[in-house]
Coordinates of C-alpha atoms in Angstrom, one line a residue:
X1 CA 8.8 -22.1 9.2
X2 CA 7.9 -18.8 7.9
X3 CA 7.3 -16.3 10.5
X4 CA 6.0 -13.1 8.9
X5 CA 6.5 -10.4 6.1
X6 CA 10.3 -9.1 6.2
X7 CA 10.2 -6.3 3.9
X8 CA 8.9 -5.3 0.5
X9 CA 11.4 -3.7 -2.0
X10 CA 10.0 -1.6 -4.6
X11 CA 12.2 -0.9 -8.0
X12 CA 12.2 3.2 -8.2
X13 CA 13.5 5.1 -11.2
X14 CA 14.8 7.6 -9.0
X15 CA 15.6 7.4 -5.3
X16 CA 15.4 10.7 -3.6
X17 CA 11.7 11.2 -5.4
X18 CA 10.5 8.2 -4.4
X19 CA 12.0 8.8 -0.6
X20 CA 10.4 11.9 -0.6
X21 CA 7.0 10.7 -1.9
X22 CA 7.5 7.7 0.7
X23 CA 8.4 9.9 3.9
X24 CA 7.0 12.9 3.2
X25 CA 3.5 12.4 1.7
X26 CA 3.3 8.9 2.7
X27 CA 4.7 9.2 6.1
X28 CA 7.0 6.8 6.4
X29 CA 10.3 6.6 8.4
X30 CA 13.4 7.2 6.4
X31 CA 16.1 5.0 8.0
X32 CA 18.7 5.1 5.5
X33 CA 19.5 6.5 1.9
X34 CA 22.4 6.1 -0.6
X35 CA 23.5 6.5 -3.8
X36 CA 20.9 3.5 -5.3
X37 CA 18.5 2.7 -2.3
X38 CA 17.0 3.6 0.6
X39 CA 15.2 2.2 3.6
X40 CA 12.0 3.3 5.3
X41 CA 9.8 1.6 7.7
X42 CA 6.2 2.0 8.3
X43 CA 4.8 0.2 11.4
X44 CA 6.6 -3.0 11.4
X45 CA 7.1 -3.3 7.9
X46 CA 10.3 -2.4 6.2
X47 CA 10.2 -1.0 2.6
X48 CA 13.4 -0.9 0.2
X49 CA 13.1 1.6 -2.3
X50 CA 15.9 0.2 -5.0
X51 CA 17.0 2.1 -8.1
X52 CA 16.3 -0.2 -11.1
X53 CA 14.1 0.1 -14.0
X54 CA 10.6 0.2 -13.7
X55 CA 8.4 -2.7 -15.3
X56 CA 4.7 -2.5 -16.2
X57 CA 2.1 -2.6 -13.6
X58 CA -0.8 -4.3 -15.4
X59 CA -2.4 -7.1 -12.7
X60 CA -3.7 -5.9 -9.9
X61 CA -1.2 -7.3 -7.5
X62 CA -0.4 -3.7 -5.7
X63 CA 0.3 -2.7 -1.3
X64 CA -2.1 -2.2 0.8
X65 CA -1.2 0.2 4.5
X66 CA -3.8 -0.2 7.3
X67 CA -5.0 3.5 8.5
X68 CA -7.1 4.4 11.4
X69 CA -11.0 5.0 10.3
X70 CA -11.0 8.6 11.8
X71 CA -7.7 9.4 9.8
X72 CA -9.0 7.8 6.6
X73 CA -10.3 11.3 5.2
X74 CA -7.9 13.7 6.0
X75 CA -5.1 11.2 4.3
X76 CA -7.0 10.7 1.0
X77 CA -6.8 14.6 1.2
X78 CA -3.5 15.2 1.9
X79 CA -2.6 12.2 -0.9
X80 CA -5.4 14.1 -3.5
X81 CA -3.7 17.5 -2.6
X82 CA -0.3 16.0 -3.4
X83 CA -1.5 14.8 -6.9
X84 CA -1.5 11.1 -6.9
X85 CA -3.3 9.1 -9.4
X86 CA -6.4 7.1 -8.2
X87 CA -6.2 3.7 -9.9
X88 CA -9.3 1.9 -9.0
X89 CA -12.7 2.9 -6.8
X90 CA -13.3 0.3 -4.0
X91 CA -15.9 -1.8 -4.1
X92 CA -15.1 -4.2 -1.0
X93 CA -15.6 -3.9 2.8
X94 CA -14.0 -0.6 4.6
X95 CA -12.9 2.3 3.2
X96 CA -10.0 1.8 0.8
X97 CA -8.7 4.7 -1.4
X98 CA -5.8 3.0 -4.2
X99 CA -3.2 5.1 -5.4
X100 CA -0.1 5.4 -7.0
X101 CA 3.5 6.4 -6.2
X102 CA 5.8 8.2 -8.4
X103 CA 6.6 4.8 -10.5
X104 CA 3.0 3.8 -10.8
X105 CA 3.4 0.9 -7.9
X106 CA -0.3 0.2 -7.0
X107 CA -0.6 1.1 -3.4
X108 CA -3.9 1.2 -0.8
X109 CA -4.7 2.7 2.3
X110 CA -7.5 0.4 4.3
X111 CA -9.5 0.8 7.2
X112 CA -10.1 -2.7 8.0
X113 CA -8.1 -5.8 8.3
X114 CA -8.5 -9.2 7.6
X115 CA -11.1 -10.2 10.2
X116 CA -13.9 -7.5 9.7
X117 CA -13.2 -8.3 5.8
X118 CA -14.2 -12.4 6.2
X119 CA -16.5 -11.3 8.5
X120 CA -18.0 -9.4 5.3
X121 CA -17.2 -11.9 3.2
X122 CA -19.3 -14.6 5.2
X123 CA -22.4 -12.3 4.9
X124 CA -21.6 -11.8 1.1
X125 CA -18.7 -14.9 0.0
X126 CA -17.4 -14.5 -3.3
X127 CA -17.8 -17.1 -5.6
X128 CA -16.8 -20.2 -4.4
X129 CA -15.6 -19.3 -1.4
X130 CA -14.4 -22.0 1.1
X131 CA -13.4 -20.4 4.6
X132 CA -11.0 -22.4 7.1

């Protein structure tokens, strides 16, 4: 039986770039780095950065990192400051800002999590919405 989310690797073009943008704009924990990888953590999750091509990013499957609501601001300014591409303007419950990294993965940083969101969504359900 499944037990959680193990890790998410991420094809990178080029590994100490995207370990920089990961640990040092992103804030992540670097781990471990070689030649074609590295490893960085971020709360419980555990991110793989792998050297490998790069394919298109055109649904709008992308990663979303929770973030405190009274460190929401100061982060979308240090992300703006660093130069990162806003990909989309949020339009659903909580603050979200969506970004990209250096390979154009489609990344978030969210203020809520999943109850205050189907706590929205019962006020306002999307179409054909069915809640369990």
């Amino acid at each position: 039986m499944l037990q959680g989310l193990n890790h998410i690797t991420l094809a990178v073009s080029d590994v100490s770039r995207s370990f920089d943008f990961y640990v040092n704009t992103l804030g992540c924990i670097p781990k471990a780095k070689w030649a074609r990888g590295a490893y960085v953590t971020v709360g419980e999750l555990w991110l793989c950065l792998s050297a490998d091509a790069v394919a298109g990013h055109e649904d709008y499957t992308h990663y979303a990192f929770s973030i405190q609501s009274e460190d929401f601001e100061a982060f979308v300014e240090k992300l703006t400051l660093a130069g990162v591409t806003e990909w989309k303007t949020n339009k659903s419950e909580g603050r979200s800002f969506y970004f990209l990294d250096p390979d154009g993965h489609k990344l978030e940083i969210h203020e809520g999590d999943l109850a205050s969101r189907l706590s929205s969504c019962r006020e306002h359900p999307y179409d054909n919405m069915e809640f369990f």
